[in-house]
Amino acid sequence: MTENLNPFAIAQAQLDKAAAFLELDPDMHAFLREPLREFHFSIPVRMDDGHTQTFKAFRVQYNDARGPAKGGIRFHPDETIDTVRALSAWMTWKTAVADVPLGGGKGGVICNPRAMSAGELERLSRGYMRAVSRFIGLKQDVPAPDVNTNPQIMAWMLDEYEVLTGKHEPGVITGKPMILGGSAGRGPATAMGGMVTIREAAKLLDLPLKGATCAIQGYGNVGSFAHRLAHDLLGLKVVAVSDEFGAIYSENGLDPTVVSAHLRRAGKVGGVEGSETITNSQLLELPVDILIPAAIENQLTSANADRIQARIVAELANGPTTPDADQILTQKGIYIIPDFLCNAGGVTVSYFEMVQNTYGFYWSEELVQERLDQKMTTAFHAVHQMAVERGVETRVAAYLVAVTRVAEAVRARGWV
Ligand code: GLU
């Protein structure tokens, strides 16, 4: 039987499994299986050649019982309402497991940003904000960057929002450039949080990190910082990295400075001097200590899971592992750091950014990092302790922690 790769079906199946362990009240379970609100937009954009192209776009506010909905906006040609629904559900569990007072949401635009000029991207970003502006706000729903969006896009969106409202409100969006109220340390935050979880997992497994081997799939904001930090902070030997065009391997390890200089010149990681070209699937199946999927969903599936050789899979991407693959990896004794725990560093520093914007008083990068480390370490051990107490795998344990917190807030509000 072929696997169902619909991300929302996967997110619901993961919740169902946790609900069974929790013996969750069926009414609560039914409520938590669905998003609270979703918005569908058509955004007309004047393209450089003068014609108007209409883009389909979404914003889903999955759950806001614990605080304003929170989550990024993706620009992707394969975006669908179901990917956005799944990602918004995972944001709900992520803010809960990280214990920041926020709910979960996500946005997406069906577009191919690689084929668009800077001017077209600016007009699309401003158009998205015009469409979504009446539904978001510091106390309602706070967007952020995600796949193919970045601080510049957040800056255009913030500006459009402030032009519409006539007021400065930097906390309406996070991941902004620092000059507009962004937080120190927000750029590397997702990767940094992931390193904390790898450090804690390695302690549990008695795996010495210095010189341990690592492969990283994806070289966007998360993957490129993961390479830098894995190398500089944890002393890992990163033997393979990839981007959407292909993967490279070097037995002696790849230097992040060399790879990023090459990427700036060549527009891809392929071709770094002294490296061998391999395929993305070969990268995933390398005999490394730590595998870091840092690209998009559905990368580890029933088709390749039994060939994965890593000891730790640290999921910096959202949804990289399907339920069938999950089962196979668990049977093989691979330690999974599940996505909404492993990559919670980004939204944690986004929360710090909102706090700083509210106070109008800004923290040093050292302070951000110290507080991020505390939050991630606490979250990791809450999940680990749950896994031990209940005898379940780490992903189920993360769900048990998160769903309990969200359900408690839903119950306290009297919604169910
Ligand atoms: N897009 C990031 C994520 O998936 C960050 C979200 C945020 O900062 O709101 O966690």
CSV table of C-alpha atoms and ligand atoms in Angstrom, one decimal, residues 70-72 91 94 106 142-146 174 186 190 318 343 346-347 350, ligand 1:
chain,number,residue,atom,x,y,z
A,70,LYS,CA,1.9,32.3,15.6
A,71,GLY,CA,3.7,30.9,12.6
A,72,GLY,CA,5.5,31.7,9.4
A,91,MET,CA,3.0,25.4,15.2
A,94,LYS,CA,5.5,23.7,18.9
A,106,LYS,CA,0.7,29.4,9.3
A,142,VAL,CA,1.7,37.1,14.4
A,143,PRO,CA,3.4,35.9,11.1
A,144,ALA,CA,7.1,35.3,10.6
A,145,PRO,CA,9.5,33.9,8.0
A,146,ASP,CA,9.5,30.3,6.7
A,174,THR,CA,8.7,38.7,13.7
A,186,ARG,CA,16.7,35.5,15.5
A,190,THR,CA,16.0,27.7,14.7
A,318,ASN,CA,8.8,20.7,9.7
A,343,ASN,CA,13.0,23.4,15.5
A,346,GLY,CA,12.8,30.0,15.9
A,347,VAL,CA,9.4,30.6,17.4
A,350,SER,CA,10.1,35.2,17.8
B,1,GLU,N1,8.7,29.4,10.6
B,1,GLU,C1,9.3,29.0,11.8
B,1,GLU,C2,8.7,27.7,12.3
B,1,GLU,O1,8.2,26.9,11.5
B,1,GLU,C3,9.2,30.1,12.9
B,1,GLU,C4,7.8,30.6,13.2
B,1,GLU,C5,7.7,31.8,14.0
B,1,GLU,O2,8.8,32.3,14.4
B,1,GLU,O3,6.6,32.3,14.2
B,1,GLU,O4,8.8,27.4,13.4
